[in-house]
mmCIF file with all atom_site columns, C-alpha atoms in Angstrom:
data_model
loop_
_atom_site.group_PDB
_atom_site.id
_atom_site.type_symbol
_atom_site.label_atom_id
_atom_site.label_alt_id
_atom_site.label_comp_id
_atom_site.label_asym_id
_atom_site.label_entity_id
_atom_site.label_seq_id
_atom_site.pdbx_PDB_ins_code
_atom_site.Cartn_x
_atom_site.Cartn_y
_atom_site.Cartn_z
_atom_site.occupancy
_atom_site.B_iso_or_equiv
_atom_site.pdbx_formal_charge
_atom_site.auth_seq_id
_atom_site.auth_comp_id
_atom_site.auth_asym_id
_atom_site.auth_atom_id
_atom_site.pdbx_PDB_model_num
ATOM 1   C CA . UNK A 1 1   ? -10.719 11.820  5.699   1.00 43.00 ? 270 UNK A CA 1
ATOM 2   C CA . UNK A 1 2   ? -10.839 11.773  9.478   1.00 47.00 ? 271 UNK A CA 1
ATOM 3   C CA . UNK A 1 3   ? -7.595  13.224  10.970  1.00 51.00 ? 272 UNK A CA 1
ATOM 4   C CA . UNK A 1 4   ? -7.601  10.367  13.516  1.00 49.00 ? 273 UNK A CA 1
ATOM 5   C CA . UNK A 1 5   ? -6.906  7.963   10.628  1.00 46.00 ? 274 UNK A CA 1
ATOM 6   C CA . UNK A 1 6   ? -3.700  9.871   9.853   1.00 48.00 ? 275 UNK A CA 1
ATOM 7   C CA . UNK A 1 7   ? -2.329  9.492   13.390  1.00 54.00 ? 276 UNK A CA 1
ATOM 8   C CA . UNK A 1 8   ? 0.218   6.659   13.116  1.00 54.00 ? 277 UNK A CA 1
ATOM 9   C CA . UNK A 1 9   ? -0.507  5.612   16.726  1.00 63.00 ? 278 UNK A CA 1
ATOM 10  C CA . UNK A 1 10  ? -4.264  5.474   16.181  1.00 60.00 ? 279 UNK A CA 1
ATOM 11  C CA . UNK A 1 11  ? -5.943  2.060   16.500  1.00 60.00 ? 280 UNK A CA 1
ATOM 12  C CA . UNK A 1 12  ? -8.140  3.150   13.587  1.00 54.00 ? 281 UNK A CA 1
ATOM 13  C CA . UNK A 1 13  ? -5.053  3.703   11.400  1.00 53.00 ? 282 UNK A CA 1
ATOM 14  C CA . UNK A 1 14  ? -3.642  0.349   12.464  1.00 55.00 ? 283 UNK A CA 1
ATOM 15  C CA . UNK A 1 15  ? -6.927  -1.249  11.386  1.00 52.00 ? 284 UNK A CA 1
ATOM 16  C CA . UNK A 1 16  ? -6.464  0.122   7.884   1.00 52.00 ? 285 UNK A CA 1
ATOM 17  C CA . UNK A 1 17  ? -2.814  -0.849  7.687   1.00 51.00 ? 286 UNK A CA 1
ATOM 18  C CA . UNK A 1 18  ? -3.676  -4.299  6.310   1.00 59.00 ? 287 UNK A CA 1
ATOM 19  C CA . UNK A 1 19  ? -6.994  -4.300  4.456   1.00 63.00 ? 288 UNK A CA 1
ATOM 20  C CA . UNK A 1 20  ? -8.941  -7.559  4.059   1.00 70.00 ? 289 UNK A CA 1
ATOM 21  C CA . UNK A 1 21  ? -7.607  -9.976  1.422   1.00 80.00 ? 290 UNK A CA 1
ATOM 22  C CA . UNK A 1 22  ? -4.272  -8.130  1.417   1.00 79.00 ? 291 UNK A CA 1
ATOM 23  C CA . UNK A 1 23  ? -1.165  -9.701  2.928   1.00 79.00 ? 292 UNK A CA 1
ATOM 24  C CA . UNK A 1 24  ? 1.192   -7.895  5.224   1.00 74.00 ? 293 UNK A CA 1
ATOM 25  C CA . UNK A 1 25  ? 4.148   -6.366  3.343   1.00 76.00 ? 294 UNK A CA 1
ATOM 26  C CA . UNK A 1 26  ? 7.035   -8.789  3.037   1.00 79.00 ? 295 UNK A CA 1
ATOM 27  C CA . UNK A 1 27  ? 10.582  -8.498  1.778   1.00 82.00 ? 296 UNK A CA 1
ATOM 28  C CA . UNK A 1 28  ? 11.000  -9.222  -1.908  1.00 82.00 ? 297 UNK A CA 1
ATOM 29  C CA . UNK A 1 29  ? 13.356  -12.197 -1.681  1.00 84.00 ? 298 UNK A CA 1
ATOM 30  C CA . UNK A 1 30  ? 14.341  -14.601 -4.488  1.00 86.00 ? 299 UNK A CA 1
ATOM 31  C CA . UNK A 1 31  ? 11.949  -17.183 -3.004  1.00 85.00 ? 300 UNK A CA 1
ATOM 32  C CA . UNK A 1 32  ? 9.059   -14.697 -3.165  1.00 81.00 ? 301 UNK A CA 1
ATOM 33  C CA . UNK A 1 33  ? 10.068  -13.457 -6.631  1.00 82.00 ? 302 UNK A CA 1
ATOM 34  C CA . UNK A 1 34  ? 10.003  -17.021 -7.958  1.00 83.00 ? 303 UNK A CA 1
ATOM 35  C CA . UNK A 1 35  ? 6.188   -16.959 -7.614  1.00 81.00 ? 304 UNK A CA 1
ATOM 36  C CA . UNK A 1 36  ? 5.764   -13.766 -9.661  1.00 82.00 ? 305 UNK A CA 1
ATOM 37  C CA . UNK A 1 37  ? 4.336   -13.989 -13.152 1.00 84.00 ? 306 UNK A CA 1
ATOM 38  C CA . UNK A 1 38  ? 7.066   -11.911 -14.754 1.00 87.00 ? 307 UNK A CA 1
ATOM 39  C CA . UNK A 1 39  ? 9.952   -12.284 -17.160 1.00 90.00 ? 308 UNK A CA 1
ATOM 40  C CA . UNK A 1 40  ? 13.365  -13.106 -15.696 1.00 90.00 ? 309 UNK A CA 1
ATOM 41  C CA . UNK A 1 41  ? 14.513  -9.553  -16.496 1.00 91.00 ? 310 UNK A CA 1
ATOM 42  C CA . UNK A 1 42  ? 11.512  -8.077  -14.659 1.00 89.00 ? 311 UNK A CA 1
ATOM 43  C CA . UNK A 1 43  ? 12.146  -10.367 -11.660 1.00 88.00 ? 312 UNK A CA 1
ATOM 44  C CA . UNK A 1 44  ? 15.790  -9.291  -11.554 1.00 89.00 ? 313 UNK A CA 1
ATOM 45  C CA . UNK A 1 45  ? 14.782  -5.621  -11.649 1.00 88.00 ? 314 UNK A CA 1
ATOM 46  C CA . UNK A 1 46  ? 12.248  -6.130  -8.843  1.00 85.00 ? 315 UNK A CA 1
ATOM 47  C CA . UNK A 1 47  ? 14.818  -8.008  -6.753  1.00 87.00 ? 316 UNK A CA 1
ATOM 48  C CA . UNK A 1 48  ? 17.292  -5.154  -7.241  1.00 88.00 ? 317 UNK A CA 1
ATOM 49  C CA . UNK A 1 49  ? 14.683  -2.679  -5.943  1.00 83.00 ? 318 UNK A CA 1
ATOM 50  C CA . UNK A 1 50  ? 13.811  -5.021  -3.080  1.00 81.00 ? 319 UNK A CA 1
ATOM 51  C CA . UNK A 1 51  ? 17.446  -5.309  -2.036  1.00 84.00 ? 320 UNK A CA 1
ATOM 52  C CA . UNK A 1 52  ? 17.561  -1.544  -1.427  1.00 81.00 ? 321 UNK A CA 1
ATOM 53  C CA . UNK A 1 53  ? 14.569  -1.687  0.903   1.00 73.00 ? 322 UNK A CA 1
ATOM 54  C CA . UNK A 1 54  ? 12.641  0.568   -1.489  1.00 68.00 ? 323 UNK A CA 1
ATOM 55  C CA . UNK A 1 55  ? 10.099  -2.113  -2.363  1.00 72.00 ? 324 UNK A CA 1
ATOM 56  C CA . UNK A 1 56  ? 8.082   -4.702  -0.509  1.00 77.00 ? 325 UNK A CA 1
ATOM 57  C CA . UNK A 1 57  ? 5.731   -7.361  -1.818  1.00 79.00 ? 326 UNK A CA 1
ATOM 58  C CA . UNK A 1 58  ? 2.039   -7.351  -0.926  1.00 80.00 ? 327 UNK A CA 1
ATOM 59  C CA . UNK A 1 59  ? -0.200  -10.160 -2.134  1.00 81.00 ? 328 UNK A CA 1
ATOM 60  C CA . UNK A 1 60  ? -3.761  -9.228  -3.063  1.00 83.00 ? 329 UNK A CA 1
ATOM 61  C CA . UNK A 1 61  ? -6.443  -11.794 -3.804  1.00 83.00 ? 330 UNK A CA 1
ATOM 62  C CA . UNK A 1 62  ? -7.883  -11.447 -7.315  1.00 84.00 ? 331 UNK A CA 1
ATOM 63  C CA . UNK A 1 63  ? -11.644 -11.265 -6.913  1.00 84.00 ? 332 UNK A CA 1
ATOM 64  C CA . UNK A 1 64  ? -12.937 -8.531  -9.237  1.00 84.00 ? 333 UNK A CA 1
ATOM 65  C CA . UNK A 1 65  ? -12.272 -5.790  -6.695  1.00 82.00 ? 334 UNK A CA 1
ATOM 66  C CA . UNK A 1 66  ? -8.530  -6.360  -6.484  1.00 83.00 ? 335 UNK A CA 1
ATOM 67  C CA . UNK A 1 67  ? -7.555  -3.259  -8.484  1.00 85.00 ? 336 UNK A CA 1
ATOM 68  C CA . UNK A 1 68  ? -9.372  -0.992  -6.010  1.00 84.00 ? 337 UNK A CA 1
ATOM 69  C CA . UNK A 1 69  ? -8.014  -2.977  -3.070  1.00 82.00 ? 338 UNK A CA 1
ATOM 70  C CA . UNK A 1 70  ? -4.479  -2.632  -4.499  1.00 82.00 ? 339 UNK A CA 1
ATOM 71  C CA . UNK A 1 71  ? -4.834  1.129   -4.929  1.00 82.00 ? 340 UNK A CA 1
ATOM 72  C CA . UNK A 1 72  ? -6.303  1.548   -1.447  1.00 80.00 ? 341 UNK A CA 1
ATOM 73  C CA . UNK A 1 73  ? -3.660  -0.640  0.181   1.00 78.00 ? 342 UNK A CA 1
ATOM 74  C CA . UNK A 1 74  ? -0.931  1.228   -1.671  1.00 77.00 ? 343 UNK A CA 1
ATOM 75  C CA . UNK A 1 75  ? -2.209  4.593   -0.417  1.00 78.00 ? 344 UNK A CA 1
ATOM 76  C CA . UNK A 1 76  ? -2.558  3.422   3.176   1.00 76.00 ? 345 UNK A CA 1
ATOM 77  C CA . UNK A 1 77  ? 0.827   1.690   3.280   1.00 75.00 ? 346 UNK A CA 1
ATOM 78  C CA . UNK A 1 78  ? 2.538   4.663   1.612   1.00 75.00 ? 347 UNK A CA 1
ATOM 79  C CA . UNK A 1 79  ? 1.057   7.017   4.212   1.00 75.00 ? 348 UNK A CA 1
ATOM 80  C CA . UNK A 1 80  ? 2.208   4.707   6.984   1.00 73.00 ? 349 UNK A CA 1
ATOM 81  C CA . UNK A 1 81  ? 5.782   4.855   5.684   1.00 73.00 ? 350 UNK A CA 1
ATOM 82  C CA . UNK A 1 82  ? 5.646   8.605   4.948   1.00 75.00 ? 351 UNK A CA 1
ATOM 83  C CA . UNK A 1 83  ? 5.279   9.726   8.534   1.00 76.00 ? 352 UNK A CA 1
ATOM 84  C CA . UNK A 1 84  ? 2.623   11.809  10.250  1.00 78.00 ? 353 UNK A CA 1
ATOM 85  C CA . UNK A 1 85  ? 3.434   15.185  8.662   1.00 82.00 ? 354 UNK A CA 1
ATOM 86  C CA . UNK A 1 86  ? 3.472   13.929  5.067   1.00 80.00 ? 355 UNK A CA 1
ATOM 87  C CA . UNK A 1 87  ? 0.423   11.742  5.712   1.00 79.00 ? 356 UNK A CA 1
ATOM 88  C CA . UNK A 1 88  ? -1.492  14.765  7.013   1.00 81.00 ? 357 UNK A CA 1
ATOM 89  C CA . UNK A 1 89  ? -0.503  16.771  3.913   1.00 83.00 ? 358 UNK A CA 1
ATOM 90  C CA . UNK A 1 90  ? -1.649  13.939  1.642   1.00 80.00 ? 359 UNK A CA 1
ATOM 91  C CA . UNK A 1 91  ? -4.918  13.675  3.560   1.00 78.00 ? 360 UNK A CA 1
ATOM 92  C CA . UNK A 1 92  ? -5.514  17.382  3.100   1.00 83.00 ? 361 UNK A CA 1
ATOM 93  C CA . UNK A 1 93  ? -4.808  17.071  -0.640  1.00 81.00 ? 362 UNK A CA 1
ATOM 94  C CA . UNK A 1 94  ? -7.336  14.229  -0.853  1.00 77.00 ? 363 UNK A CA 1
ATOM 95  C CA . UNK A 1 95  ? -9.924  16.288  1.035   1.00 79.00 ? 364 UNK A CA 1
ATOM 96  C CA . UNK A 1 96  ? -9.513  19.102  -1.510  1.00 82.00 ? 365 UNK A CA 1
ATOM 97  C CA . UNK A 1 97  ? -9.467  16.838  -4.573  1.00 80.00 ? 366 UNK A CA 1
ATOM 98  C CA . UNK A 1 98  ? -12.109 14.189  -3.928  1.00 76.00 ? 367 UNK A CA 1
ATOM 99  C CA . UNK A 1 99  ? -15.133 16.553  -3.771  1.00 75.00 ? 368 UNK A CA 1
ATOM 100 C CA . UNK A 1 100 ? -14.192 17.821  -7.254  1.00 73.00 ? 369 UNK A CA 1
ATOM 101 C CA . UNK A 1 101 ? -14.390 14.382  -8.879  1.00 66.00 ? 370 UNK A CA 1
ATOM 102 C CA . UNK A 1 102 ? -17.538 13.548  -10.865 1.00 61.00 ? 371 UNK A CA 1
#
């Protein structure tokens, strides 16, 4: 992982903030939750999390690669919210871990 990508002010980081076929994060409002394929209890639980600001909704187009796109978007958006120091630590952990994977 290039350290430039972990700089929150970097144009490269900003380019990865919203991957293709992924919406920008939006507040989880009742109007948004109405479109979720979930039970009423699950919707209520998600709305409760959304009301705290702890959760945002990101729409990802289902195209066969959506699981990988969702994981990648989640990592990038989490690093953006974490701040530069925590993002750098996570990047270092990825640099150590990824070469060990088969």
